[in-house]
Short mmCIF file of C-alpha atoms in Angstrom, two decimals:
data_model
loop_
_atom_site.label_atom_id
_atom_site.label_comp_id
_atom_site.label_asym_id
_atom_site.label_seq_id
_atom_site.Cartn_x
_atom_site.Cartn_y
_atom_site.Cartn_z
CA UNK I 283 26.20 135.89 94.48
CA UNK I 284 25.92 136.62 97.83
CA UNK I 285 27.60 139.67 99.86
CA UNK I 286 30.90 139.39 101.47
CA UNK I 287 30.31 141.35 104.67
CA UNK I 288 33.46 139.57 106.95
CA UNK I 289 36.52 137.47 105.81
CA UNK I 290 34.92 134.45 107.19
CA UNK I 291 32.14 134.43 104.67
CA UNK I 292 34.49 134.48 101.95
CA UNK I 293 36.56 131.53 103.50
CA UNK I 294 32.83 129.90 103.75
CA UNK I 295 31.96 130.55 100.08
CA UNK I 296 35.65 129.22 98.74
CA UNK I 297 35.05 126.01 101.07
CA UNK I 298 31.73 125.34 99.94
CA UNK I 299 33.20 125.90 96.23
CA UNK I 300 36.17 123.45 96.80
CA UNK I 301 33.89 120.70 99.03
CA UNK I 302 31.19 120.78 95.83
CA UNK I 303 34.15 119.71 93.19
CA UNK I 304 32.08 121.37 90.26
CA UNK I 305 33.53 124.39 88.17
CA UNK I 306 36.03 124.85 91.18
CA UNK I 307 38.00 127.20 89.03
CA UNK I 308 35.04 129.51 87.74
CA UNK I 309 33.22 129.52 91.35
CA UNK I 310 36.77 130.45 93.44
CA UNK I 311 37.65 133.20 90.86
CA UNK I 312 33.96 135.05 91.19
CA UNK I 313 34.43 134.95 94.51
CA UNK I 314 37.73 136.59 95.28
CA UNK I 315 36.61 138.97 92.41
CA UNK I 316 33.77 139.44 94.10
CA UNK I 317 35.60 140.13 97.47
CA UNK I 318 38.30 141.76 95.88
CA UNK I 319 36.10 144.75 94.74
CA UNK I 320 33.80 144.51 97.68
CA UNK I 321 36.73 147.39 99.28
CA UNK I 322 38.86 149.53 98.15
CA UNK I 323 41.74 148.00 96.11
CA UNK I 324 44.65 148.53 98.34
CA UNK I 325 47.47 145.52 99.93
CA UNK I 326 45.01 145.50 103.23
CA UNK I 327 42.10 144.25 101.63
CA UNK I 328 43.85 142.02 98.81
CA UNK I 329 45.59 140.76 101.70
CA UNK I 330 42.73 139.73 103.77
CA UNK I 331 41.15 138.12 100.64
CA UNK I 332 44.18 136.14 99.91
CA UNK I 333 43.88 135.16 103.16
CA UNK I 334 40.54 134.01 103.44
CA UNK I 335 40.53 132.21 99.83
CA UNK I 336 43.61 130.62 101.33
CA UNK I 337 42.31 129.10 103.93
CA UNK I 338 38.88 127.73 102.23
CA UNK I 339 40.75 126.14 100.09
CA UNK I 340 42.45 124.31 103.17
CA UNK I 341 39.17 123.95 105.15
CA UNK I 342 38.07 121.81 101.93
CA UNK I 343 41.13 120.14 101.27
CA UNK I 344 41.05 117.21 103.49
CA UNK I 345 37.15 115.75 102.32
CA UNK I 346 38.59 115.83 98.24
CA UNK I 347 40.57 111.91 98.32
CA UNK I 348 41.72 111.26 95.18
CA UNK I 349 40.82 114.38 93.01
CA UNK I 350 42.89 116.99 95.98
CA UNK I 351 45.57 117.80 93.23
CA UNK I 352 43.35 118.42 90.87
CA UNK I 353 40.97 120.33 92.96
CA UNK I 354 43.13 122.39 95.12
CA UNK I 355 44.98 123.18 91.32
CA UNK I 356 41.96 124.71 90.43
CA UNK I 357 41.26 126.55 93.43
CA UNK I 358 44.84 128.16 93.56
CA UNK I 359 45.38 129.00 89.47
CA UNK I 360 41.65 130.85 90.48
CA UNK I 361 43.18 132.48 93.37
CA UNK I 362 46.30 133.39 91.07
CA UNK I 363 44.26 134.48 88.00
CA UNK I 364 42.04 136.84 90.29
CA UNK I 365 45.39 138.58 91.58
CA UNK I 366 46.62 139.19 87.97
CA UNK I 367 43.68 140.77 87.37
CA UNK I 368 44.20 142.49 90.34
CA UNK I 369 47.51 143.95 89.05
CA UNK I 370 46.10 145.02 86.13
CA UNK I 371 43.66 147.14 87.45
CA UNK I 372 45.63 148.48 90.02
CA UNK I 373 48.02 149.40 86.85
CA UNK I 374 45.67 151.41 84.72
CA UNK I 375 44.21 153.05 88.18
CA UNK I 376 48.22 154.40 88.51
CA UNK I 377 48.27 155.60 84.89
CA UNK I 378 44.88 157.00 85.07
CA UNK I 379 46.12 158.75 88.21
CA UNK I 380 49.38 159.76 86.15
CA UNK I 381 46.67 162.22 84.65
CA UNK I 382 46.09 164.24 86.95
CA UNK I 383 49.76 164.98 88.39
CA UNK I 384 49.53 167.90 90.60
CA UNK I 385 46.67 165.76 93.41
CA UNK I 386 49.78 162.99 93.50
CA UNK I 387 53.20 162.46 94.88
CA UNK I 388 56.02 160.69 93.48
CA UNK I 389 55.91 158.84 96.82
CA UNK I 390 52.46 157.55 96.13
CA UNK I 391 53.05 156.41 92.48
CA UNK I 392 56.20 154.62 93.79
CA UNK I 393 53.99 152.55 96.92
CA UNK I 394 51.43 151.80 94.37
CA UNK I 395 53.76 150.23 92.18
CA UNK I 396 55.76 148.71 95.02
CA UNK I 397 52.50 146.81 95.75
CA UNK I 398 51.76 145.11 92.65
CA UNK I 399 55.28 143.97 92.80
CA UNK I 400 54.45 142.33 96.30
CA UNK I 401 51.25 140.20 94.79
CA UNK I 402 53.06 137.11 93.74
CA UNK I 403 55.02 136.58 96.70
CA UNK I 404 51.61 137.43 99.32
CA UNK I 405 50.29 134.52 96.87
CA UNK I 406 52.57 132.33 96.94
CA UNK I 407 53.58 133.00 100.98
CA UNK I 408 49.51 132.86 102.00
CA UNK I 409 49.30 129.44 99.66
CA UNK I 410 51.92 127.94 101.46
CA UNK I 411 50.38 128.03 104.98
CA UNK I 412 47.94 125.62 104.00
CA UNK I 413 50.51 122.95 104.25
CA UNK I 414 51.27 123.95 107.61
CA UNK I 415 47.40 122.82 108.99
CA UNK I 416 47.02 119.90 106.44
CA UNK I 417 47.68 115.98 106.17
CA UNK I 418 50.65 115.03 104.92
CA UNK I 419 49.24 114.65 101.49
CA UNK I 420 47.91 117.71 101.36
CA UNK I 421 51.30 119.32 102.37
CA UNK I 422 52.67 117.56 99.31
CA UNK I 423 49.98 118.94 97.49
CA UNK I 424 50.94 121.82 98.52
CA UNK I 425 54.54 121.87 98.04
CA UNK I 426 54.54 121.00 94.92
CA UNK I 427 52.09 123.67 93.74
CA UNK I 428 54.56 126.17 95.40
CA UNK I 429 57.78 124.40 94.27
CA UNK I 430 57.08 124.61 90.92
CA UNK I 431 55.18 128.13 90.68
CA UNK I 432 57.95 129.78 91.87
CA UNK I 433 60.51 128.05 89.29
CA UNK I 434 57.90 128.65 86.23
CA UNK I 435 56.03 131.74 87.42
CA UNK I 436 52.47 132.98 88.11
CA UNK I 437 49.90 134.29 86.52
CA UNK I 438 49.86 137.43 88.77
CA UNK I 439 53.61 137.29 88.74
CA UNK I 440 53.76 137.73 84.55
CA UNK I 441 51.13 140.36 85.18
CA UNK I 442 52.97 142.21 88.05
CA UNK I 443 55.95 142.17 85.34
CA UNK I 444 54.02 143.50 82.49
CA UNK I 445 52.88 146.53 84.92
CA UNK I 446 56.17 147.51 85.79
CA UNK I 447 57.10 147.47 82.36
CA UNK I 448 54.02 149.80 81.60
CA UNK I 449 55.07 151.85 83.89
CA UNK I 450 58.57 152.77 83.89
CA UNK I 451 57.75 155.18 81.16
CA UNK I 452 55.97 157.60 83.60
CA UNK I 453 56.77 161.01 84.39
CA UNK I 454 59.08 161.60 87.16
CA UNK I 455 57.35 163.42 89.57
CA UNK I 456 58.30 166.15 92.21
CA UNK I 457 58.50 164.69 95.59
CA UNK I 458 57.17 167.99 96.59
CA UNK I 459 54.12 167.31 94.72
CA UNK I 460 51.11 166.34 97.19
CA UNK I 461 47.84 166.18 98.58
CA UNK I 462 46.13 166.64 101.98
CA UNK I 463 47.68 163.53 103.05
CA UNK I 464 49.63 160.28 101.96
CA UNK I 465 46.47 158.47 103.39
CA UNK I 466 44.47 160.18 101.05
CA UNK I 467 46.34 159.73 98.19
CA UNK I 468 46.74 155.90 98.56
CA UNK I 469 42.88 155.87 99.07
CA UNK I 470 42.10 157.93 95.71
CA UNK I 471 44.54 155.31 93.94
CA UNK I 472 42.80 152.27 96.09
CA UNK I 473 38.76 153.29 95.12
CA UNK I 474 40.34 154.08 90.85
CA UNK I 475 41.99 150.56 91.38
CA UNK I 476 38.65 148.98 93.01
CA UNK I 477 36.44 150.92 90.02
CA UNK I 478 38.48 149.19 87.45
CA UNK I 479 38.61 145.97 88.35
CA UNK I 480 34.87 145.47 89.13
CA UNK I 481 34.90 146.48 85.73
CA UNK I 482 36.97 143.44 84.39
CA UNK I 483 35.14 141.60 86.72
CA UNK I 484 31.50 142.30 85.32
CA UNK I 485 33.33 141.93 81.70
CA UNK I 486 34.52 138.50 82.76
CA UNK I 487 30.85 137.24 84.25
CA UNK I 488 29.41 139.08 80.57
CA UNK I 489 31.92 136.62 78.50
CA UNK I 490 31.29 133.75 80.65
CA UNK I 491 27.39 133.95 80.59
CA UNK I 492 27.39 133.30 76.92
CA UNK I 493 29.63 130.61 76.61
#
């Protein structure tokens, strides 16, 4: 797979993915993956991938007739998959983190944890815009998608959940506990979060090449 250098090659690659209405599910998740751990791991990049899988999936929504539903379905529980395994990774960076106390703050545990809870509604928020530039159809589409996610819940949501559940049982630590900078800190957590999930993601592409 190609590099993603700019946000507009990842909208490019998700469009292409959508517009070819083959394995639409396997060929958006690699790519966000793919972008995902391209950066560091932190709510500015998954933002800007969100964003840019967002709107490929728009860009390719009006040439799919008949099969949109199904396709833009496919593109979005991708999109939504990707982001849970987003949240786990940035999990096991915080408790991997947790480790080594005295280089962290309780501040910076807190943000990071503050974040994953913030995935499902960037997802569901960025997913909805596509409506906004569609057809009428499309907007249903959309909608509905949207409509009923939030009543049943995501798959990044029911990650996000199981997170914060892992990690309630972490030390309290001293506010007064801290490195150079809160920049810093947020970084070191962003390139542990990044590490681990191009790990998942290399473990995912290992399972799937032998099906």
């Amino acid at each position: 797979m190609t590099e993603f250098n700019q946000q507009e090659d990842v909208q490019e690659a998700v469009r292409d993915a959508v517009d070819s209405g083959s394995d639409i599910y396997q060929r958006v998740k690699d790519i966000t993956l793919k972008a995902l751990t391209a950066r560091q791991l932190d709510m500015d990049n998954i933002t800007k991938v969100v964003d840019a899988v967002s709107k490929g999936i728009g860009d390719a929504m009006g040439s799919q007739g008949e099969h949109s539903r199904e396709a833009f379905t496919q593109a979005v529980s991708a999109l939504d998959d990707a982001l849970a395994k987003a949240a786990e990774a940035s999990k096991l960076a915080i408790q991997e983190a947790a480790s080594k106390v005295s280089d962290y703050s309780h501040y910076d545990f807190n943000k990071a944890a503050d974040d994953i809870q913030q995935l499902e509604t960037l997802f569901l928020d960025t997913v909805k815009k596509i409506a906004k530039d569609s057809n009428q159809i499309v907007a249903d589409i959309v909608n509905d998608f949207t409509t009923h996610a939030r009543q049943s819940g995501t798959a990044v949501g029911e990650q996000a959940s199981i997170a914060m559940d892992a990690l309630k049982d972490l030390p309290k630590f001293s506010t007064g506990t801290l490195i150079s900078s809160a920049k810093a800190a947020t970084s070191a957590l962003a390139e542990i979060g990044g590490g681990i999930l191009a790990g998942i993601a290399e473990s995912l592409r290992s399972s799937q090449a032998k099906k």
